């Protein structure tokens, strides 16, 4: 097994939200109930997420991203592996983690 370490110094949180919120909405639609109702409103969910991100300072945005990576690491790994398979990269990722550097 090989460990790769990527250092990220800039993140466009608005673009990231536009990518991730629709994926979250799809997952919510599968659950049924209120989550399904909210999941059917991708545009509204994206607008709310973008507005929330704009009100946060940089450290709050970073903390949110770290929490999401920790909580959804299995989903992140799955999406990376799906992409790798589609592009025939021959790489399989087994884990993803993130931490804020001092």
CSV table of C-alpha atoms in Angstrom, one decimal:
chain,number,residue,atom,x,y,z
A,1,UNK,CA,0.0,0.0,0.0
A,2,UNK,CA,1.2,3.5,-0.8
A,3,UNK,CA,0.2,6.7,1.0
A,4,UNK,CA,-0.1,9.9,-1.1
A,5,UNK,CA,-0.4,13.2,0.6
A,6,UNK,CA,-1.9,16.2,-1.2
A,7,UNK,CA,-1.6,19.7,0.2
A,8,UNK,CA,-4.5,22.0,-0.8
A,9,UNK,CA,-3.9,25.7,-0.4
A,10,UNK,CA,-7.0,27.1,-2.1
A,11,UNK,CA,-10.6,25.8,-2.3
A,12,UNK,CA,-13.4,27.5,-4.2
A,13,UNK,CA,-16.2,26.6,-1.7
A,14,UNK,CA,-18.9,27.9,-4.0
A,15,UNK,CA,-17.9,25.6,-6.8
A,16,UNK,CA,-17.6,22.8,-4.3
A,17,UNK,CA,-21.1,23.4,-3.0
A,18,UNK,CA,-22.5,23.5,-6.5
A,19,UNK,CA,-20.9,20.0,-7.1
A,20,UNK,CA,-21.8,18.4,-3.7
A,21,UNK,CA,-25.2,19.7,-2.8
A,22,UNK,CA,-27.0,18.0,-5.8
A,23,UNK,CA,-25.3,14.7,-4.8
A,24,UNK,CA,-26.5,15.2,-1.2
A,25,UNK,CA,-30.0,16.0,-2.6
A,26,UNK,CA,-30.0,12.7,-4.5
A,27,UNK,CA,-29.1,10.8,-1.4
A,28,UNK,CA,-31.8,12.5,0.6
A,29,UNK,CA,-34.4,11.6,-2.1
A,30,UNK,CA,-33.6,8.0,-1.6
A,31,UNK,CA,-34.3,8.2,2.2
A,32,UNK,CA,-38.0,9.2,1.9
A,33,UNK,CA,-40.0,11.3,4.2
A,34,UNK,CA,-39.0,15.0,4.8
A,35,UNK,CA,-35.5,14.2,3.5
A,36,UNK,CA,-37.1,13.1,0.2
A,37,UNK,CA,-39.1,16.3,0.0
A,38,UNK,CA,-36.0,18.5,0.6
A,39,UNK,CA,-33.9,16.4,-1.8
A,40,UNK,CA,-36.3,17.1,-4.6
A,41,UNK,CA,-35.4,20.8,-4.2
A,42,UNK,CA,-31.8,20.8,-5.5
A,43,UNK,CA,-31.9,24.4,-6.7
A,44,UNK,CA,-33.2,25.7,-3.3
A,45,UNK,CA,-30.8,23.6,-1.4
A,46,UNK,CA,-27.8,24.8,-3.5
A,47,UNK,CA,-28.9,28.5,-3.0
A,48,UNK,CA,-29.2,28.0,0.7
A,49,UNK,CA,-25.8,26.3,0.9
A,50,UNK,CA,-24.2,29.1,-1.2
A,51,UNK,CA,-25.8,31.8,1.1
A,52,UNK,CA,-24.5,30.0,4.2
A,53,UNK,CA,-21.0,29.7,2.8
A,54,UNK,CA,-20.9,33.4,2.0
A,55,UNK,CA,-21.7,34.2,5.7
A,56,UNK,CA,-18.9,32.0,7.1
A,57,UNK,CA,-15.3,33.2,7.6
A,58,UNK,CA,-12.5,31.1,6.2
A,59,UNK,CA,-11.8,29.1,9.3
A,60,UNK,CA,-15.5,28.1,9.6
A,61,UNK,CA,-15.5,27.0,5.9
A,62,UNK,CA,-12.4,25.0,6.5
A,63,UNK,CA,-13.8,23.3,9.6
A,64,UNK,CA,-17.0,22.5,7.7
A,65,UNK,CA,-15.0,20.8,4.9
A,66,UNK,CA,-12.9,18.8,7.4
A,67,UNK,CA,-16.1,17.6,9.2
A,68,UNK,CA,-17.6,16.6,5.8
A,69,UNK,CA,-14.5,14.7,4.8
A,70,UNK,CA,-14.4,12.9,8.1
A,71,UNK,CA,-18.1,12.0,8.1
A,72,UNK,CA,-18.4,11.1,4.4
A,73,UNK,CA,-15.0,9.6,3.7
A,74,UNK,CA,-16.6,6.4,2.4
A,75,UNK,CA,-18.6,8.4,-0.1
A,76,UNK,CA,-15.5,10.4,-1.2
A,77,UNK,CA,-13.5,7.2,-1.6
A,78,UNK,CA,-16.3,5.6,-3.6
A,79,UNK,CA,-16.6,8.7,-5.9
A,80,UNK,CA,-12.8,8.7,-6.5
A,81,UNK,CA,-12.8,5.0,-7.3
A,82,UNK,CA,-15.7,5.3,-9.7
A,83,UNK,CA,-13.9,8.2,-11.5
A,84,UNK,CA,-10.7,6.2,-11.6
A,85,UNK,CA,-12.5,3.2,-13.1
A,86,UNK,CA,-14.3,5.3,-15.7
A,87,UNK,CA,-11.1,6.9,-16.8
A,88,UNK,CA,-9.2,3.5,-16.6
A,89,UNK,CA,-6.5,5.0,-14.3
A,90,UNK,CA,-5.8,1.7,-12.6
A,91,UNK,CA,-5.8,3.3,-9.1
A,92,UNK,CA,-8.0,2.2,-6.2
A,93,UNK,CA,-8.2,4.4,-3.1
A,94,UNK,CA,-8.9,2.8,0.2
A,95,UNK,CA,-9.1,5.8,2.5
A,96,UNK,CA,-9.3,9.6,2.6
A,97,UNK,CA,-8.7,11.9,5.5
A,98,UNK,CA,-8.1,15.6,6.0
A,99,UNK,CA,-6.5,17.8,8.7
A,100,UNK,CA,-5.9,21.5,9.0
A,101,UNK,CA,-2.2,22.4,9.2
A,102,UNK,CA,-1.0,25.1,11.6
